[in-house]
PDB file of C-alpha atoms and ligand atoms in Angstrom:
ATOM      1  CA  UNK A 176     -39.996  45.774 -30.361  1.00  0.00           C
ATOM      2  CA  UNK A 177     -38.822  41.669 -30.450  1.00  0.00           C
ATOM      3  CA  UNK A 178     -35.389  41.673 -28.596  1.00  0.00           C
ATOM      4  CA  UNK A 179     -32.753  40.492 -31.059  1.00  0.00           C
ATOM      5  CA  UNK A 180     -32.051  36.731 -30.165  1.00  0.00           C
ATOM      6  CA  UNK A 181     -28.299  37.293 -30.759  1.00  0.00           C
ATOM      7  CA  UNK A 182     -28.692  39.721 -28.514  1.00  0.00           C
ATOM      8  CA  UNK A 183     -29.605  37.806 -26.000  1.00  0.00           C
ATOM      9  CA  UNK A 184     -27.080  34.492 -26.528  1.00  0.00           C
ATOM     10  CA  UNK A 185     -24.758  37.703 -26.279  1.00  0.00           C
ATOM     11  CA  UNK A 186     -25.867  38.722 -23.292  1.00  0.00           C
ATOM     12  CA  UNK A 187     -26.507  35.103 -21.663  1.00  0.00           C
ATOM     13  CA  UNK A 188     -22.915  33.807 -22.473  1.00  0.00           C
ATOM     14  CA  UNK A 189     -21.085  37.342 -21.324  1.00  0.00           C
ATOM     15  CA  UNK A 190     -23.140  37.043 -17.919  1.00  0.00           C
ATOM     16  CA  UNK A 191     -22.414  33.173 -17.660  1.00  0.00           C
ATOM     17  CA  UNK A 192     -18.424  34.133 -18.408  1.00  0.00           C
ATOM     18  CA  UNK A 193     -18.689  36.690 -16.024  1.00  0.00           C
ATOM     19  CA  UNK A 194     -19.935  34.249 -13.429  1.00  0.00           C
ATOM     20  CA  UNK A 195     -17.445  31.674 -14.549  1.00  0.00           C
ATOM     21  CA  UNK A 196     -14.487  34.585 -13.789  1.00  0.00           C
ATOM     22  CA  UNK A 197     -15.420  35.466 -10.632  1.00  0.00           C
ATOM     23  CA  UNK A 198     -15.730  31.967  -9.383  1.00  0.00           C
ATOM     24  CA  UNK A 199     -12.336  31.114 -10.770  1.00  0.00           C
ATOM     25  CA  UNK A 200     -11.084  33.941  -9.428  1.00  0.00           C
ATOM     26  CA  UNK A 201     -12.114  32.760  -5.521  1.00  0.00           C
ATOM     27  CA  UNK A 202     -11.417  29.468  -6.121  1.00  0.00           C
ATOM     28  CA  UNK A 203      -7.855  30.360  -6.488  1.00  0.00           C
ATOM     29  CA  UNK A 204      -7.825  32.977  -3.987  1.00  0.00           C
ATOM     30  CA  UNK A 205      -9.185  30.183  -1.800  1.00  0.00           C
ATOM     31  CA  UNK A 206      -6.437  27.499  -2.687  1.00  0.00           C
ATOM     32  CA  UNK A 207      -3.605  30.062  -2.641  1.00  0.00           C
ATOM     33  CA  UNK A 208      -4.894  31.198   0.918  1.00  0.00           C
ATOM     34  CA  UNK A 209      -5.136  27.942   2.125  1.00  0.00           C
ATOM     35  CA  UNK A 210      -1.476  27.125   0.956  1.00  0.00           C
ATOM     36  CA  UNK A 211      -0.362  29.961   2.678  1.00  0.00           C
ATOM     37  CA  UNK A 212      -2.400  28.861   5.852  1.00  0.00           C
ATOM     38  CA  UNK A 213      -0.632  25.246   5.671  1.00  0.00           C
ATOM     39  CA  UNK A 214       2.668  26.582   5.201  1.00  0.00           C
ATOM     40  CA  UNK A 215       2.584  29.086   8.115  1.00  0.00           C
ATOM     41  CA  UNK A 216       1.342  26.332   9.963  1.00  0.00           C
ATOM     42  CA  UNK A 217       4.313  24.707   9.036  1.00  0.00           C
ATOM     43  CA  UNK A 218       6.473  27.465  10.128  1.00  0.00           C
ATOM     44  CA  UNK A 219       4.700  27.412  13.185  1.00  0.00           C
ATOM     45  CA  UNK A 220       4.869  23.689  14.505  1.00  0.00           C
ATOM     46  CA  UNK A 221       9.144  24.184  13.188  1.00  0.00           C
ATOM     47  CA  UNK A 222       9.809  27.549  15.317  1.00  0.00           C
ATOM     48  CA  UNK A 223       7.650  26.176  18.286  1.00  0.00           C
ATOM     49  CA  UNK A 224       9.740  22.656  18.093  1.00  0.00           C
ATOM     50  CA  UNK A 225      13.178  24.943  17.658  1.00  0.00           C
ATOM     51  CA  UNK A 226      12.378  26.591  20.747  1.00  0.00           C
ATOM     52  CA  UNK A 227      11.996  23.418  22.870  1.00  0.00           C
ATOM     53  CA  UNK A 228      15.219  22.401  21.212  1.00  0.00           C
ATOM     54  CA  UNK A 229      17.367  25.016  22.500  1.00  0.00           C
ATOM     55  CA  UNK A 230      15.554  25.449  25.695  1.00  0.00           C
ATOM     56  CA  UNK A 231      16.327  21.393  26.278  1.00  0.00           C
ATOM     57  CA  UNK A 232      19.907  22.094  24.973  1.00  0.00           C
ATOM     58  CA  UNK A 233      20.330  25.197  27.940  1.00  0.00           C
ATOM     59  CA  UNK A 234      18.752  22.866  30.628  1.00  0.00           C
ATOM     60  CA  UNK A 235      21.705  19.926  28.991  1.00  0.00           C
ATOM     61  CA  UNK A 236      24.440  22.276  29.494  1.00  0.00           C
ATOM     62  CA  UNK A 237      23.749  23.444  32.687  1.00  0.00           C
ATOM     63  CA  UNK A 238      23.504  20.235  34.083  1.00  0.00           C
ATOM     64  CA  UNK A 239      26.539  18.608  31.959  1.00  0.00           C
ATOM     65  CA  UNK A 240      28.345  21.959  32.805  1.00  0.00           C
ATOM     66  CA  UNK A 241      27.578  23.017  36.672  1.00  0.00           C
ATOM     67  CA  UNK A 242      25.925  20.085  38.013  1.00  0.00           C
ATOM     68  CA  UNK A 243      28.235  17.433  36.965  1.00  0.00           C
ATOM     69  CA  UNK A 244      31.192  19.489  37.788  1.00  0.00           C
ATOM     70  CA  UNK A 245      29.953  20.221  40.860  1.00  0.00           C
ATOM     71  CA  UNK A 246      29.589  16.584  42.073  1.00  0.00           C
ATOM     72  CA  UNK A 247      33.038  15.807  40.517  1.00  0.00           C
ATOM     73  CA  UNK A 248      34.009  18.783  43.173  1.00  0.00           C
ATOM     74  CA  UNK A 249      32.517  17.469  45.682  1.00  0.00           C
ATOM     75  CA  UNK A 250      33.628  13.480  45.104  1.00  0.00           C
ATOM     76  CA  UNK A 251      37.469  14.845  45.076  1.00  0.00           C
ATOM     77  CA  UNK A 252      36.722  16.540  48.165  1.00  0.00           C
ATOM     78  CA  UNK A 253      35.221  13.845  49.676  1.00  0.00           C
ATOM     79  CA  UNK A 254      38.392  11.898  49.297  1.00  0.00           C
ATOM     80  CA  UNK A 255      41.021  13.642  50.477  1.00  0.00           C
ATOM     81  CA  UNK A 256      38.392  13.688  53.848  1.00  0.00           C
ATOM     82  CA  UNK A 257      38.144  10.326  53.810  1.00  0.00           C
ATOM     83  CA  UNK A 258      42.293   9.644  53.128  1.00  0.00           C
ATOM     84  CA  UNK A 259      42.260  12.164  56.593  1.00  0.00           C
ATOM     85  CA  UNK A 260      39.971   9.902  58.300  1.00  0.00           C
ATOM     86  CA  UNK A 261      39.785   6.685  60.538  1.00  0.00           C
ATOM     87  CA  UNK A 262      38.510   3.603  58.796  1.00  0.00           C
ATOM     88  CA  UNK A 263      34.766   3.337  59.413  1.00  0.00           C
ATOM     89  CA  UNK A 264      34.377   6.678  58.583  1.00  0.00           C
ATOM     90  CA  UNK A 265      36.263   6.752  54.914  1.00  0.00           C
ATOM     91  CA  UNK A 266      34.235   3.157  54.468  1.00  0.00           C
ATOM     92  CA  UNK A 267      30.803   5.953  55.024  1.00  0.00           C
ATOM     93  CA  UNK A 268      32.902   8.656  53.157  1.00  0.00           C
ATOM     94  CA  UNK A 269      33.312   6.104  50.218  1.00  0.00           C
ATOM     95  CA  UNK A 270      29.976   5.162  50.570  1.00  0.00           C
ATOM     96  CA  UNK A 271      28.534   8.657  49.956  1.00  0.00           C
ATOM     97  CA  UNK A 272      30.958   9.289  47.320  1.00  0.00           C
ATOM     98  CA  UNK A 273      29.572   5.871  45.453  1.00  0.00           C
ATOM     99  CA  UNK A 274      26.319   7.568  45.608  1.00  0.00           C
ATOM    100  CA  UNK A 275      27.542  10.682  44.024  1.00  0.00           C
ATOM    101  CA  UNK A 276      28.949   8.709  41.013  1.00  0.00           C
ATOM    102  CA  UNK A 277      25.559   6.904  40.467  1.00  0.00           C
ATOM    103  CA  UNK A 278      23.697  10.128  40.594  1.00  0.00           C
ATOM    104  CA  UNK A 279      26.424  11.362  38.045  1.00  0.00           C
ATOM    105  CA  UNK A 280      25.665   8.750  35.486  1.00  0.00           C
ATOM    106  CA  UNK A 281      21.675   9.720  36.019  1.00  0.00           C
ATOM    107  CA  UNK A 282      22.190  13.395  35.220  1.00  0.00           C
ATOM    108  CA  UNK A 283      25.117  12.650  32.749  1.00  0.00           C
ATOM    109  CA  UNK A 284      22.030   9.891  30.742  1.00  0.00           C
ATOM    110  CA  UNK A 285      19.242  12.858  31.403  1.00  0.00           C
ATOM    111  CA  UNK A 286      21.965  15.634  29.835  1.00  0.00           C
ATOM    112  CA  UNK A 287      22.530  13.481  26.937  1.00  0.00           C
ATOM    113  CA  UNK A 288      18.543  12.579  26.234  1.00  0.00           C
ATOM    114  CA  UNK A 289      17.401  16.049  26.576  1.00  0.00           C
ATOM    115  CA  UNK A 290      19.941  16.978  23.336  1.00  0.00           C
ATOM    116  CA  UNK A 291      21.826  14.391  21.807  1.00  0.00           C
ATOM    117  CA  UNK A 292      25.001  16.159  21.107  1.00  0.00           C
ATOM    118  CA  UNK A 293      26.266  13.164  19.658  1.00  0.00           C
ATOM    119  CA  UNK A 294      23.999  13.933  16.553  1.00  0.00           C
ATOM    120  CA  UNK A 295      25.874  17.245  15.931  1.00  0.00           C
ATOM    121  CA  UNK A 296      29.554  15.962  16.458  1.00  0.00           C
ATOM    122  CA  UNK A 297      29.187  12.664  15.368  1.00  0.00           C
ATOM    123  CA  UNK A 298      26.196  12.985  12.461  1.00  0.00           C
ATOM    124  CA  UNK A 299      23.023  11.428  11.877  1.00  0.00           C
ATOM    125  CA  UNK A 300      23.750   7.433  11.605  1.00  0.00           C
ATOM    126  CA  UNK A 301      26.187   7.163  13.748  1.00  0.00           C
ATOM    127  CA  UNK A 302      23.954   8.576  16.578  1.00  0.00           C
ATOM    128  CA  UNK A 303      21.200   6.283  15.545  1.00  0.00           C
ATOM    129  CA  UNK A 304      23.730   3.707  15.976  1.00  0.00           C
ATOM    130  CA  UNK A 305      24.243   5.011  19.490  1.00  0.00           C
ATOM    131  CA  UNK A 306      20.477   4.798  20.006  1.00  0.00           C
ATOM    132  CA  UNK A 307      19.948   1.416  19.051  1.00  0.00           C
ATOM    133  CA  UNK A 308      22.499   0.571  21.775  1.00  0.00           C
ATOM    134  CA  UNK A 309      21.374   2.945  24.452  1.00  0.00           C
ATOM    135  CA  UNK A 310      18.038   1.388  23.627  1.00  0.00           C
ATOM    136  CA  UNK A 311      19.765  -2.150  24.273  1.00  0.00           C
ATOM    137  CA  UNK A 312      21.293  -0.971  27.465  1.00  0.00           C
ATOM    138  CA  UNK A 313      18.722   0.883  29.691  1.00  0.00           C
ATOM    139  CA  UNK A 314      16.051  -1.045  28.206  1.00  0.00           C
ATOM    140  CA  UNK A 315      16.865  -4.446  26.894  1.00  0.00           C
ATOM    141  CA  UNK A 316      15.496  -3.772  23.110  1.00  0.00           C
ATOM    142  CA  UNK A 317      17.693  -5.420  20.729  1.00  0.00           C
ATOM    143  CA  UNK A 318      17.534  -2.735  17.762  1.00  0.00           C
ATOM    144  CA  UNK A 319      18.526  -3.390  14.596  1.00  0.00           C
ATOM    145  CA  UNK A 320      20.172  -0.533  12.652  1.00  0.00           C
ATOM    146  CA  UNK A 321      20.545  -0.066   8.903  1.00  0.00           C
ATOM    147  CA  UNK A 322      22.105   2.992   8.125  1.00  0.00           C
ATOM    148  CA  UNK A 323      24.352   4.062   5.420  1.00  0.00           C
ATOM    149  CA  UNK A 324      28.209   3.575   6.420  1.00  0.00           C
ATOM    150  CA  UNK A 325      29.356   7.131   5.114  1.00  0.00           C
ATOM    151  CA  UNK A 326      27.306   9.501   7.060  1.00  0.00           C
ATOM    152  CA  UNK A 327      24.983  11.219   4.765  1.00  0.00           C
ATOM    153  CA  UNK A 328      25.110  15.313   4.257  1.00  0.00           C
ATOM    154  CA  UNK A 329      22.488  16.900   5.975  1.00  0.00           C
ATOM    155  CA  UNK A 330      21.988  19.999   8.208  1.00  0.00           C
ATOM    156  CA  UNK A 331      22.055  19.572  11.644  1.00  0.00           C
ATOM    157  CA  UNK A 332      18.461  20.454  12.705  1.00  0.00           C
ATOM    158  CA  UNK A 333      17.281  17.803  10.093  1.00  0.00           C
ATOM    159  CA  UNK A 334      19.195  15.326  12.111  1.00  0.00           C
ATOM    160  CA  UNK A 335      17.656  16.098  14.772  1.00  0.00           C
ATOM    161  CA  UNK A 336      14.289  15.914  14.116  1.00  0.00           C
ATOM    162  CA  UNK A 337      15.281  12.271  12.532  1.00  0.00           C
ATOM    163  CA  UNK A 338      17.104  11.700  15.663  1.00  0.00           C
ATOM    164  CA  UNK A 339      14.120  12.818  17.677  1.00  0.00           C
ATOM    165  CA  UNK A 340      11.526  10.943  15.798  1.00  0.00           C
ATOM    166  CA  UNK A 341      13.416   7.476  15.864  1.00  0.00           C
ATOM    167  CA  UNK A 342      13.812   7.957  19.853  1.00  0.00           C
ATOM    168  CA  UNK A 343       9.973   8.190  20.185  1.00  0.00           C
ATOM    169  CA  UNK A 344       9.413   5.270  18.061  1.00  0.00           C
ATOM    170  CA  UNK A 345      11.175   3.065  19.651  1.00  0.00           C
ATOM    171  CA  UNK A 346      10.263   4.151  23.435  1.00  0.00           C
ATOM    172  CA  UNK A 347       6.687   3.350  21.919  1.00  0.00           C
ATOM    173  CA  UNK A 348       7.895   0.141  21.026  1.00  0.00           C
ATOM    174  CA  UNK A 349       9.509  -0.710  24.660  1.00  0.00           C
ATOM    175  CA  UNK A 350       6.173   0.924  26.172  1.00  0.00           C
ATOM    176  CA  UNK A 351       3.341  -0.485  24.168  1.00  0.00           C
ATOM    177  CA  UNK A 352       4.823  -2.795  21.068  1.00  0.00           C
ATOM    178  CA  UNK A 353       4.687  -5.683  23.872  1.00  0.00           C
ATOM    179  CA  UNK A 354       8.021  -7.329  22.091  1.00  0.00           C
ATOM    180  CA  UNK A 355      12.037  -6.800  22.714  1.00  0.00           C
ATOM    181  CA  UNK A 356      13.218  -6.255  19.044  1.00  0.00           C
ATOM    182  CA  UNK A 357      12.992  -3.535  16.506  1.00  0.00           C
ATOM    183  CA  UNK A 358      14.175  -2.189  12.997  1.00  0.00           C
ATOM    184  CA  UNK A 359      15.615   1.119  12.675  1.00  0.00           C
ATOM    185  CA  UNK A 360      16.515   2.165   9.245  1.00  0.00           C
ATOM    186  CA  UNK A 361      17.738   5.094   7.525  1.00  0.00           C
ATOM    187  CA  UNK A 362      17.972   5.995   3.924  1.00  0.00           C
ATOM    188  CA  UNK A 363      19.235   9.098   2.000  1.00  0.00           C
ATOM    189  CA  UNK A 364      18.252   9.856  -1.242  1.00  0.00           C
ATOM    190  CA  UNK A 365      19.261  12.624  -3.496  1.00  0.00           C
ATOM    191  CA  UNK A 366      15.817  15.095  -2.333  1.00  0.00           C
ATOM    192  CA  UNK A 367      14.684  12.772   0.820  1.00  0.00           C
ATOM    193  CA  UNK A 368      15.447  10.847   3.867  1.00  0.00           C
ATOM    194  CA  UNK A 369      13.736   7.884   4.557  1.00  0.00           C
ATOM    195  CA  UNK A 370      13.463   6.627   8.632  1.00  0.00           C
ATOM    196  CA  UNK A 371      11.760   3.776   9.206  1.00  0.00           C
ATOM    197  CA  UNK A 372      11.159   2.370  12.719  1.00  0.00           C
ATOM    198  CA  UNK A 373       9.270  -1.205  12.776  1.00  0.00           C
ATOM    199  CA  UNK A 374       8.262  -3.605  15.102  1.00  0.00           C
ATOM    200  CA  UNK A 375       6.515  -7.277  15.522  1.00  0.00           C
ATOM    201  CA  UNK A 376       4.178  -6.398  18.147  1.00  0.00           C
ATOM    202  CA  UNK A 377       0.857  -6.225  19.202  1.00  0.00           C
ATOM    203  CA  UNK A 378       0.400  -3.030  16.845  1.00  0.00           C
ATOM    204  CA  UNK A 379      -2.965  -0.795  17.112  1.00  0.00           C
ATOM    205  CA  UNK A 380      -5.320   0.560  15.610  1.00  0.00           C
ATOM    206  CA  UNK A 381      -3.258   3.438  13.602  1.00  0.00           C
ATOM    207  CA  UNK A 382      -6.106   5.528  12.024  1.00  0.00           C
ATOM    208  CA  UNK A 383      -8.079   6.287  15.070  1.00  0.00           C
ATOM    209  CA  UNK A 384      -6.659   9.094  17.468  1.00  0.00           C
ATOM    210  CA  UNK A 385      -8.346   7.969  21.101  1.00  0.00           C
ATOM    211  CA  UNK A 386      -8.841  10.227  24.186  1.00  0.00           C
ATOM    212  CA  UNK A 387      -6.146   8.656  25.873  1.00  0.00           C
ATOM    213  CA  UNK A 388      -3.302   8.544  23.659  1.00  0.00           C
ATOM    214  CA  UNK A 389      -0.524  10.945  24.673  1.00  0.00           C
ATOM    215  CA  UNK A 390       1.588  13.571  23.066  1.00  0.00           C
ATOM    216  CA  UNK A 391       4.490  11.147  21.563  1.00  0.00           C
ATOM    217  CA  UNK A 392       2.352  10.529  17.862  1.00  0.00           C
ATOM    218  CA  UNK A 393       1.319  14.174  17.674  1.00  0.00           C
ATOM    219  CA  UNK A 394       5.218  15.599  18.189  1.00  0.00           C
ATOM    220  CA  UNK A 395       6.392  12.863  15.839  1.00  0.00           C
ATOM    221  CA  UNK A 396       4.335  14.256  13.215  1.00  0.00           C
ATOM    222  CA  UNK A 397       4.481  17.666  14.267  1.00  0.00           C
ATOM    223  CA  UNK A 398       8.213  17.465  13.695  1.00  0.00           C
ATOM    224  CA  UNK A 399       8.257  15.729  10.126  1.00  0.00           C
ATOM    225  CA  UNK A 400       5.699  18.321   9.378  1.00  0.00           C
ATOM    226  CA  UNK A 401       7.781  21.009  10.641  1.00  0.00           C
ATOM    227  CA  UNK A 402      10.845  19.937   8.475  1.00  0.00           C
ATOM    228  CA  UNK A 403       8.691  19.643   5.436  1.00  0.00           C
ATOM    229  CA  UNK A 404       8.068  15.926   5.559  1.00  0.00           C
ATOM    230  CA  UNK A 405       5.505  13.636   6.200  1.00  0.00           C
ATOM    231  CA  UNK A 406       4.853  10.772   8.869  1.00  0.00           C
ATOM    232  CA  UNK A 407       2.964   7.779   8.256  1.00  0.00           C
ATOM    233  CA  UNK A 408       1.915   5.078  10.806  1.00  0.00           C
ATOM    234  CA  UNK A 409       0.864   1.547   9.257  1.00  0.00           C
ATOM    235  CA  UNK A 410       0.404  -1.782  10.474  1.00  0.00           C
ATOM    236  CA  UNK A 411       3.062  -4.215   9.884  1.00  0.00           C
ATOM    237  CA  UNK A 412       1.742  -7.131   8.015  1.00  0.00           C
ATOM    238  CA  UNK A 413       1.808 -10.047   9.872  1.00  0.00           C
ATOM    239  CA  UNK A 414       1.511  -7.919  13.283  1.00  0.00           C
ATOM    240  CA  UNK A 415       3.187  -4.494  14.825  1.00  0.00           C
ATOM    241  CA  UNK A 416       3.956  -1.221  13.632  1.00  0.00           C
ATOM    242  CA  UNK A 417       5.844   0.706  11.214  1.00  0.00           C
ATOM    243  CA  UNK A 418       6.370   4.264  11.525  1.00  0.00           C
ATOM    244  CA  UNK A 419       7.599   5.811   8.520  1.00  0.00           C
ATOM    245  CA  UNK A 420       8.820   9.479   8.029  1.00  0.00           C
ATOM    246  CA  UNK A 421      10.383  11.356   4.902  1.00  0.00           C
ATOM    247  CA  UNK A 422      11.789  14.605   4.989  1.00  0.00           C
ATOM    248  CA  UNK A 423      13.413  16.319   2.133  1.00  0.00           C
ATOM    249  CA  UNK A 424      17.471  16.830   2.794  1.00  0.00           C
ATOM    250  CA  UNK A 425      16.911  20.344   1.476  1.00  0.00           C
ATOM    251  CA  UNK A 426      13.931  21.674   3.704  1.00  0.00           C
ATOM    252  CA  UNK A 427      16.415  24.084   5.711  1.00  0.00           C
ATOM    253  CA  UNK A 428      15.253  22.909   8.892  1.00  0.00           C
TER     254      UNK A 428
HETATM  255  N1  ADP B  33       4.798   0.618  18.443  1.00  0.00           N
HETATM  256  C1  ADP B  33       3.588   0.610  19.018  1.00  0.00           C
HETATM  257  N2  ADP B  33       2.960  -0.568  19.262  1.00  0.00           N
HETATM  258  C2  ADP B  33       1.729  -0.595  19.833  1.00  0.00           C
HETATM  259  N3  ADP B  33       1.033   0.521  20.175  1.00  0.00           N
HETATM  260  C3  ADP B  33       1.603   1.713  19.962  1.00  0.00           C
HETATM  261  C4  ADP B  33       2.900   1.842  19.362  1.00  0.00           C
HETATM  262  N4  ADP B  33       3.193   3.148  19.250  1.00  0.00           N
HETATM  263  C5  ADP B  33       2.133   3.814  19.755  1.00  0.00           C
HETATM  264  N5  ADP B  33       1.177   2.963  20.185  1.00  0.00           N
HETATM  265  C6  ADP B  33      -0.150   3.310  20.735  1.00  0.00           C
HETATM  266  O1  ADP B  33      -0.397   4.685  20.469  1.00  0.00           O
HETATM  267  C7  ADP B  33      -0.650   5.388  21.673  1.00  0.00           C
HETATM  268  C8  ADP B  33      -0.127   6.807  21.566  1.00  0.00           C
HETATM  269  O2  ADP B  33       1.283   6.864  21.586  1.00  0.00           O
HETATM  270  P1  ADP B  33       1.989   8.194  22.049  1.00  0.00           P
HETATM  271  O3  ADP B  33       1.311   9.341  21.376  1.00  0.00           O
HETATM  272  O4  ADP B  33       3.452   8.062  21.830  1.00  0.00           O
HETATM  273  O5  ADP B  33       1.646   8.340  23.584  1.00  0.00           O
HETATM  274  P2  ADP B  33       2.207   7.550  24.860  1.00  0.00           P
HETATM  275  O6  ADP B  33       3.435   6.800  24.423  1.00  0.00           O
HETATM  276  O7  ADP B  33       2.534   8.630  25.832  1.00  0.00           O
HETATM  277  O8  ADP B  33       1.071   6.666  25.295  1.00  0.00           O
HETATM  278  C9  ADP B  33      -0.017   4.562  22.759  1.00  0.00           C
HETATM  279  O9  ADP B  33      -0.644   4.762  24.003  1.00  0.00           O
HETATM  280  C10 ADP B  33      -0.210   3.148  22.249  1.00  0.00           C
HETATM  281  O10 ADP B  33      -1.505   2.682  22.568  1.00  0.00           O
HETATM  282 MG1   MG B  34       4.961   7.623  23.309  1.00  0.00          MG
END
């Protein structure tokens, strides 16, 4: 008996829809797993970066509130000895005492860089402000900030991963840019922030990662990531660098 050709364009296009389901079917089991496995690595790089900020925000408080204490303690001490003692000894009294102030000012600078807590009481551009100018003092990088004059509404931890990425930009500018002058602006839309470090030096080669680069790109980006933004690194034309990283203002980070 001849097999009815209907039949068989039956059969043929049920088996080829058949076919056609199931592969739909794992391509979107594929995409929806692989969004999931983006996300959680999202989650991940954010908790493991929230954990070095608080442990760096411990270490900051113990030294701003023991260490530096301590030396103040031990300064006051020091002169009432030396107001008790004969001349060339308060001159060695007042000597050691000197030295106690200086090492104050290096733990009080170390407290301060290990968490800005000028971020959280003073907000986002006015401690980029305070950047630029720390980065003028310690090491003689004239930074030009641009940030808005009313300081923009966004959480805390969001700040601080701004805060964080802009002080990594511009040590790589004092360490490898090869010049004395940057740009640091910020922007604020209505969904995103916009930071943009940029500098007139020697730039490199952006899209290549090379054995001995270090850890500063990677936690840069990490962190954008983390706060549901993106990082971009691009030549400057006409020579140097611009790092550029948007975050959206409502990522609850
Ligand atoms: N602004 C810049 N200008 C020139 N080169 C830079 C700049 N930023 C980064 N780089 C290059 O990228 C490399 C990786 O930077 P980073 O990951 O921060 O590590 P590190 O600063 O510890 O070397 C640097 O060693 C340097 O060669
Ligand atoms: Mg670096």
């Amino acid at each position: 008996m001849q097999p009815n050709p209907l039949t068989l364009v039956s059969l043929f296009v049920g088996g080829a829809l058949s076919v056609a389901i199931v592969l739909a079917a794992f391509i979107v089991a594929l995409v929806i797993s692989q969004r999931r496995r983006i996300a959680q690595e999202r989650e991940n790089a954010r908790r493991v970066l929230a954990a070095q900020e608080d442990e760096r925000a411990r270490v900051a408080r113990e030294l701003h509130d023991d260490a530096l204490q301590r030396i103040a303690m031990i300064r006051h001490e020091l002169e009432e000895a030396a107001g008790a003692a004969g001349p060339e000894v308060a001159h060695r009294i007042g000597g050691v005492s000197a030295e106690l102030q200086d090492l104050g000012v290096v733990l009080r600078t170390a407290a301060h860089q290990l968490h800005p807590s000028v971020v959280e009481k003073a907000g986002l551009a006015r401690a980029l402000g305070a950047l630029g100018e720390e980065f003028a003092r310690t090491a003689g990088l004239a930074v030009r900030v641009n940030v808005p004059t009313a300081d923009p509404p966004i959480p805390a931890a969001l700040a601080l991963v701004a805060y964080r990425i802009a002080q990594e930009a511009l040590r790589n500018v004092v360490k490898h840019a090869g010049v004395l002058e940057a740009e640091l602006a910020l922007t604020v839309g209505e969904h995103d922030l916009t930071l943009r470090i940029a500098d007139a030096g020697r730039g490199f080669d952006t899209g290549t990662a090379r054995p001995e680069d270090g850890l500063g790109l990677i936690a840069m980006r990490q962190r954008a990531v983390g706060a549901g933004g993106r990082l971009t690194l691009t030549p400057r034309t006409g020579g140097g660098t611009v790092v550029t990283a948007i975050l959206p203002v409502r990522s609850g980070a």
